[in-house]
Amino acid sequence: MGLVVQKYGGTSVRDAERVMNVARRITDTYKQGNNVVVAVSAQGDTTDDLIEKAKEINENASKREMDMLLATGEQISISLLAMAIEKLGFPVISLTGWQAGVVTDTRYSAARIKRIDTERIRSELDKKRIVIVAGFQGINKYDDITTLGRGGSDTSAVALAAALHADVCEIYTDVDGVYTADPRFCKNAYKLDDISYDEMLELASLGANVLHNRSVEMAKKYNVKLSVRSSLNNNEGTYVKEVEQVEKMLVRGVTRDNDCARIALCGVEDTPGKAFQVFQMLAKSGISVDLIIQSIGNGVQKDISFTVAEGDLEASLKLLEENQPVIKANEIKWSKDVSKVSIVGAGMVNNSGVAATMFEALSDAHINIKMIATSEIKISVLVDQKDAERAVVAIHDKFLLN
Ligand code: ASP
Ligand code: MG
């Protein structure tokens, strides 16, 4: 008995049958005496379809109008879900982001939630209603609708759970929880019973598609008890918790991220300040750089290579070309056919030899490593995209096959 926040993703509400299924799950929780607040995503591919619709009319539509359009997807699913719950005979109300008091900053299409004014939700809960809130959206100080970035409904749910001091935040999806690797191509991958916030955050940022990374950040900050589970069965999901509460594993998961591109500046002057010049100009344009490698200079020339998100490749190249008079690279090379493969595990901190084992797995699989980056709880390598799935399998089975 308490306050439960649930989130249902797009596949969980993709058609009438699934909406009814979700309605039953929600009312079951309510029948147990809980207050229930639900955040919902748009049905199935609705958001993608809306983006396509916009492109037919204007490839460069303003972000404000894109948010206005994309927010409609969630408005469809909240009303349909509320109707389904009405049909089952339970008191319910659907609320858009602004009706629910979700206040964001002004960054259209990538807004961050600043606070949730919970009076409306509280008063609906006092009336014993189930409250269905549109995920992914909020309102900014200009009274404009904003969206939180793709996958943002997870963050809506966690923000609601934090603001309402919910007992638990359950994220329902179409998989059973968080896996050690993507089970679609890694056949030995298995579901984790639990994982720490930091590990989940790394996995989410490194290409595991289960949770929006900001939702994990927020869960950690506000100590929200998070579980990821399937809306299609009653299996125990994965719990995301404080690191002290989970068993330390050397490697908890292996991911690959195809959304990266490599840029190489070949033959730049081997003088102080070169790297600073290049990365400052990228940073100023809001382009984040990920893996970086610089070759040993010979006193005359050196090479600097780095990766950016594929979506930032064009802008990065343009910027570098424009600044060639300053950078003076002999050649600027780039490639999109690369993938970042990473391992994450809180147990790595105190263990040497993890990197060596990872590289051994790649060596045995005859996969060439192009770049390497390490931090406390993760190691990433860049490989050819065509090798990425094989790399994940090889590394996974080396560390996680018992
Ligand atoms: N509907 C939005 C998207 O497809 C938000 C979400 O599903 O979390 O990205
Ligand atoms: Mg999602």
XYZ file of C-alpha atoms and ligand atoms in Angstrom:
412
model
C 0.000 0.000 0.000
C 1.428 3.337 -0.991
C 2.114 5.463 -4.019
C 3.239 3.672 -7.148
C 4.450 5.394 -10.314
C 4.394 3.240 -13.428
C 5.603 3.981 -16.924
C 4.472 2.182 -20.039
C 6.485 2.467 -23.241
C 5.233 2.712 -26.800
C 5.228 -1.017 -27.542
C 3.233 -1.699 -24.364
C 0.373 0.483 -25.631
C 0.806 0.016 -29.378
C -2.787 -1.119 -30.118
C -6.214 -1.461 -28.488
C -5.469 -4.908 -27.114
C -2.224 -3.769 -25.492
C -3.934 -0.660 -24.089
C -6.555 -2.872 -22.434
C -3.793 -5.118 -21.089
C -2.044 -2.118 -19.536
C -5.349 -0.832 -18.141
C -5.798 -4.161 -16.344
C -2.308 -4.054 -14.895
C -2.873 -0.525 -13.620
C -6.241 -1.322 -12.071
C -4.779 -4.445 -10.433
C -2.231 -2.231 -8.690
C -4.981 0.203 -7.726
C -7.180 -2.606 -6.364
C -4.396 -3.520 -3.957
C -5.009 -0.172 -2.290
C -2.269 1.883 -3.940
C -2.391 5.392 -5.284
C -1.314 5.027 -8.899
C 0.241 7.618 -11.188
C 1.163 6.466 -14.690
C 3.388 8.066 -17.327
C 2.795 6.859 -20.880
C 4.675 7.086 -24.177
C 3.133 7.522 -27.587
C 1.771 4.337 -29.175
C 4.162 2.197 -31.231
C 5.936 4.202 -33.936
C 3.774 7.293 -33.519
C 6.673 9.631 -32.715
C 8.688 8.449 -35.731
C 5.621 8.802 -37.939
C 5.048 12.353 -36.720
C 8.668 13.232 -37.475
C 8.181 11.877 -41.010
C 5.027 13.946 -41.417
C 6.924 17.059 -40.420
C 9.729 16.312 -42.893
C 7.225 16.044 -45.747
C 6.423 19.673 -45.127
C 9.591 21.233 -43.752
C 12.945 19.517 -43.304
C 14.097 22.324 -41.051
C 11.048 22.947 -38.943
C 11.688 24.904 -35.768
C 12.121 22.890 -32.622
C 9.216 24.690 -31.006
C 6.813 23.489 -33.688
C 8.350 20.000 -33.614
C 7.590 19.830 -29.894
C 4.056 21.013 -30.507
C 3.637 18.176 -33.000
C 5.434 15.371 -31.156
C 3.616 16.046 -27.886
C 0.370 15.010 -29.579
C 1.526 11.384 -29.657
C 1.387 11.119 -25.891
C -1.927 12.965 -25.750
C -3.435 10.182 -27.849
C -2.147 7.420 -25.620
C -3.141 9.005 -22.284
C -6.720 9.570 -23.403
C -7.057 6.065 -24.865
C -5.605 4.512 -21.733
C -7.957 6.556 -19.527
C -10.896 5.386 -21.655
C -9.788 1.786 -21.209
C -9.649 2.239 -17.445
C -13.100 3.899 -17.478
C -14.368 0.865 -19.303
C -13.066 -1.386 -16.534
C -15.096 0.729 -14.113
C -12.365 2.609 -12.244
C -12.039 6.343 -11.533
C -9.357 7.857 -13.754
C -8.181 11.103 -15.287
C -5.625 11.823 -17.987
C -3.405 14.908 -17.813
C -1.050 16.452 -20.342
C 2.399 17.464 -19.123
C 1.323 21.023 -18.399
C -1.875 19.970 -16.657
C 0.253 17.728 -14.462
C 2.517 20.664 -13.584
C 5.662 19.484 -15.390
C 7.792 22.611 -15.749
C 10.882 22.452 -17.961
C 13.613 24.767 -19.149
C 13.317 26.334 -22.595
C 15.408 23.918 -24.630
C 12.850 22.750 -27.185
C 13.216 19.081 -28.160
C 15.783 18.475 -25.395
C 14.172 20.153 -22.407
C 15.046 19.308 -18.837
C 12.453 19.093 -16.112
C 12.997 21.858 -13.545
C 10.194 20.955 -11.166
C 6.780 19.389 -10.982
C 4.010 21.383 -9.328
C 2.108 18.471 -7.892
C -1.091 20.145 -6.572
C -3.251 18.970 -9.443
C -2.028 15.379 -9.276
C -2.372 15.375 -5.485
C -5.926 16.623 -5.624
C -6.830 13.959 -8.196
C -5.253 11.283 -6.002
C -7.247 12.631 -3.044
C -10.370 11.989 -5.119
C -9.148 8.392 -5.403
C -8.523 8.699 -9.129
C -5.884 6.889 -11.122
C -3.800 9.618 -12.766
C -2.468 9.098 -16.295
C 0.193 11.647 -17.285
C 1.582 12.259 -20.765
C 5.265 11.343 -20.720
C 8.000 13.116 -22.692
C 6.461 16.585 -22.388
C 6.225 19.636 -20.192
C 5.730 23.348 -20.375
C 8.306 26.152 -20.217
C 8.210 29.677 -18.832
C 6.731 30.987 -22.088
C 3.784 28.587 -21.669
C 5.062 26.613 -24.646
C 5.000 22.842 -24.874
C 8.446 21.261 -24.716
C 9.638 17.682 -25.124
C 12.433 15.943 -23.269
C 14.286 14.258 -26.134
C 13.716 10.805 -27.592
C 12.955 8.211 -24.956
C 12.133 10.961 -22.469
C 9.057 9.319 -20.966
C 11.282 7.328 -18.621
C 12.504 10.617 -17.235
C 8.934 11.875 -16.854
C 8.128 8.812 -14.763
C 11.166 9.139 -12.520
C 10.555 12.883 -12.085
C 6.961 12.159 -11.050
C 8.154 9.491 -8.616
C 10.689 11.904 -7.112
C 8.263 14.825 -6.846
C 5.507 12.687 -5.315
C 7.895 10.727 -3.059
C 6.564 7.515 -4.552
C 7.456 4.205 -2.955
C 8.586 2.768 -6.263
C 8.892 3.658 -9.942
C 8.169 0.742 -12.253
C 9.250 1.080 -15.871
C 7.263 -1.340 -18.040
C 8.638 -2.237 -21.427
C 8.642 -5.108 -23.932
C 11.700 -6.863 -22.495
C 12.046 -8.575 -19.126
C 14.571 -6.136 -17.719
C 18.176 -5.100 -18.185
C 20.343 -7.694 -19.918
C 24.073 -8.321 -19.836
C 24.060 -7.606 -23.594
C 21.503 -7.235 -26.363
C 19.776 -10.648 -26.438
C 18.745 -10.114 -30.066
C 22.242 -10.999 -31.228
C 24.048 -12.170 -28.092
C 22.441 -15.504 -27.384
C 24.106 -16.057 -24.003
C 22.977 -12.702 -22.630
C 20.898 -12.945 -19.484
C 18.687 -10.711 -17.410
C 20.253 -9.015 -14.389
C 18.412 -9.119 -11.059
C 19.898 -5.810 -10.063
C 22.338 -3.149 -11.120
C 23.710 0.016 -9.506
C 22.632 3.489 -10.629
C 26.118 4.280 -11.914
C 26.405 1.105 -13.946
C 22.934 1.643 -15.383
C 23.818 5.210 -16.222
C 26.903 4.104 -18.137
C 25.017 1.356 -19.952
C 22.196 3.734 -20.864
C 24.693 6.286 -22.189
C 26.692 3.670 -24.082
C 23.911 2.330 -26.251
C 21.805 -0.024 -24.105
C 18.352 1.059 -25.149
C 16.399 0.180 -22.021
C 16.331 3.463 -20.127
C 16.717 7.143 -20.968
C 20.008 8.127 -19.323
C 18.587 11.235 -17.673
C 15.995 9.083 -15.937
C 18.790 7.132 -14.274
C 20.643 10.306 -13.320
C 17.501 11.601 -11.691
C 16.701 8.306 -9.968
C 20.169 8.365 -8.446
C 19.939 11.980 -7.361
C 16.567 11.575 -5.654
C 17.084 7.993 -4.571
C 14.086 6.702 -6.506
C 13.666 2.937 -6.302
C 13.522 1.904 -9.928
C 12.523 -1.369 -11.515
C 12.524 -2.290 -15.194
C 10.127 -5.060 -16.179
C 7.885 -6.428 -18.889
C 4.280 -5.356 -19.394
C 3.608 -8.688 -21.077
C 4.310 -11.099 -18.208
C 4.738 -11.126 -14.438
C 8.455 -11.917 -14.285
C 10.593 -10.078 -11.777
C 12.417 -7.331 -13.582
C 15.744 -5.678 -12.859
C 16.108 -3.383 -9.852
C 18.276 -0.306 -10.151
C 19.760 0.525 -6.743
C 22.512 2.074 -4.678
C 25.858 0.450 -5.345
C 26.114 -0.853 -1.739
C 22.988 -2.893 -2.302
C 24.103 -4.841 -5.339
C 26.580 -7.626 -5.686
C 29.825 -6.312 -7.188
C 30.483 -7.747 -10.612
C 33.626 -7.202 -12.590
C 31.603 -6.687 -15.741
C 27.864 -6.187 -15.578
C 27.118 -5.523 -19.210
C 28.486 -5.138 -22.735
C 27.061 -2.616 -25.189
C 27.638 -1.376 -28.677
C 26.754 2.000 -30.053
C 26.620 2.420 -33.813
C 25.740 6.064 -33.526
C 29.273 7.345 -33.708
C 31.618 8.668 -36.351
C 35.382 9.037 -36.334
C 37.224 12.118 -37.507
C 40.980 12.139 -37.984
C 43.089 15.262 -38.387
C 46.227 13.998 -40.044
C 49.492 15.887 -39.994
C 48.717 18.802 -37.742
C 51.558 20.862 -36.375
C 53.200 19.262 -33.315
C 53.028 22.387 -31.159
C 51.374 23.210 -27.818
C 47.727 24.270 -27.965
C 46.651 22.306 -31.041
C 44.272 19.984 -29.228
C 42.927 22.915 -27.264
C 42.152 24.816 -30.486
C 40.310 21.916 -32.055
C 38.274 20.776 -29.077
C 37.420 24.259 -27.930
C 35.949 25.114 -31.293
C 33.855 21.938 -31.253
C 32.721 22.567 -27.680
C 31.688 26.096 -28.522
C 29.380 24.698 -31.191
C 27.833 22.308 -28.690
C 29.437 19.222 -30.234
C 30.503 16.593 -27.704
C 33.616 14.645 -28.420
C 33.921 11.146 -27.079
C 36.962 8.916 -27.643
C 40.150 10.812 -28.384
C 43.521 9.605 -29.539
C 46.636 11.574 -30.368
C 49.634 9.986 -31.959
C 53.134 10.612 -30.704
C 54.392 13.627 -32.564
C 57.760 13.657 -34.279
C 58.322 17.280 -33.312
C 56.972 18.396 -36.668
C 53.607 16.745 -37.118
C 51.074 14.615 -35.241
C 47.615 13.103 -35.815
C 44.566 13.739 -33.664
C 41.495 11.531 -34.014
C 38.247 11.560 -32.095
C 34.644 10.439 -32.304
C 31.417 12.425 -32.338
C 27.761 11.364 -32.572
C 26.839 10.588 -36.169
C 24.310 13.410 -36.117
C 27.131 15.865 -35.353
C 29.474 14.638 -38.105
C 28.405 17.056 -40.808
C 28.524 20.090 -38.538
C 31.919 19.006 -37.177
C 33.432 18.599 -40.637
C 32.072 21.949 -41.737
C 33.548 23.620 -38.689
C 36.934 21.958 -39.170
C 37.043 22.828 -42.876
C 36.210 26.446 -42.139
C 38.974 26.586 -39.576
C 41.578 24.859 -41.707
C 43.607 28.085 -41.967
C 44.134 27.796 -38.192
C 44.258 24.008 -37.780
C 46.358 23.406 -40.900
C 45.844 19.654 -41.057
C 47.355 17.918 -44.088
C 44.181 15.938 -44.410
C 40.848 15.514 -42.613
C 39.519 11.962 -42.779
C 36.266 10.599 -41.441
C 34.226 7.418 -41.254
C 30.738 6.469 -40.134
C 31.363 2.737 -40.307
C 32.581 2.501 -36.739
C 30.996 1.303 -33.510
C 31.827 1.832 -29.895
C 31.836 -1.365 -27.878
C 31.967 -0.967 -24.107
C 32.035 -2.963 -20.911
C 30.649 -1.611 -17.665
C 31.095 -2.910 -14.133
C 31.517 -1.361 -10.699
C 33.947 -4.151 -9.789
C 36.497 -2.897 -12.303
C 37.674 -0.149 -9.994
C 39.859 -2.420 -7.890
C 40.826 -4.918 -10.532
C 43.702 -4.779 -12.900
C 43.721 -6.896 -16.004
C 40.150 -6.229 -17.069
C 41.261 -4.303 -20.126
C 43.737 -7.024 -21.037
C 40.995 -9.642 -20.870
C 38.743 -7.532 -23.045
C 41.489 -7.054 -25.628
C 42.247 -10.762 -25.544
C 38.624 -11.527 -26.425
C 38.884 -9.165 -29.381
C 42.219 -10.560 -30.428
C 40.866 -14.132 -30.355
C 37.988 -12.965 -32.551
C 40.466 -11.213 -34.913
C 38.828 -7.857 -34.393
C 40.969 -4.785 -34.752
C 40.795 -2.041 -32.115
C 40.933 1.486 -33.511
C 40.645 3.515 -30.323
C 40.470 2.886 -26.604
C 39.101 4.859 -23.672
C 38.797 3.899 -20.033
C 37.241 5.329 -16.914
C 36.588 4.009 -13.417
C 33.768 1.657 -14.269
C 33.924 1.314 -18.049
C 36.209 0.538 -20.952
C 35.284 1.448 -24.510
C 36.883 0.492 -27.783
C 36.142 1.633 -31.292
C 35.856 -1.116 -33.918
C 34.581 -1.452 -37.479
C 30.796 -1.402 -37.402
C 30.636 -4.703 -39.234
C 32.539 -6.340 -36.352
C 30.549 -4.764 -33.531
C 28.051 -7.524 -32.808
C 30.763 -10.164 -32.986
C 32.838 -8.071 -30.615
C 29.998 -7.835 -28.102
C 29.461 -11.598 -28.220
C 33.165 -12.370 -27.837
C 33.613 -9.989 -24.908
C 30.343 -11.009 -23.290
C 31.157 -14.674 -23.381
C 34.649 -14.096 -22.056
C 33.460 -12.239 -18.962
C 29.894 -13.288 -18.355
C 29.589 -16.913 -19.334
C 29.707 -19.029 -16.196
N 7.424 9.034 -27.595
C 8.731 9.536 -27.332
C 9.748 8.803 -28.221
O 9.385 7.962 -29.013
C 9.128 9.444 -25.901
C 9.245 8.055 -25.344
O 8.737 7.096 -25.930
O 9.823 7.911 -24.280
O 10.908 9.087 -28.149
Mg 12.256 3.962 -24.235
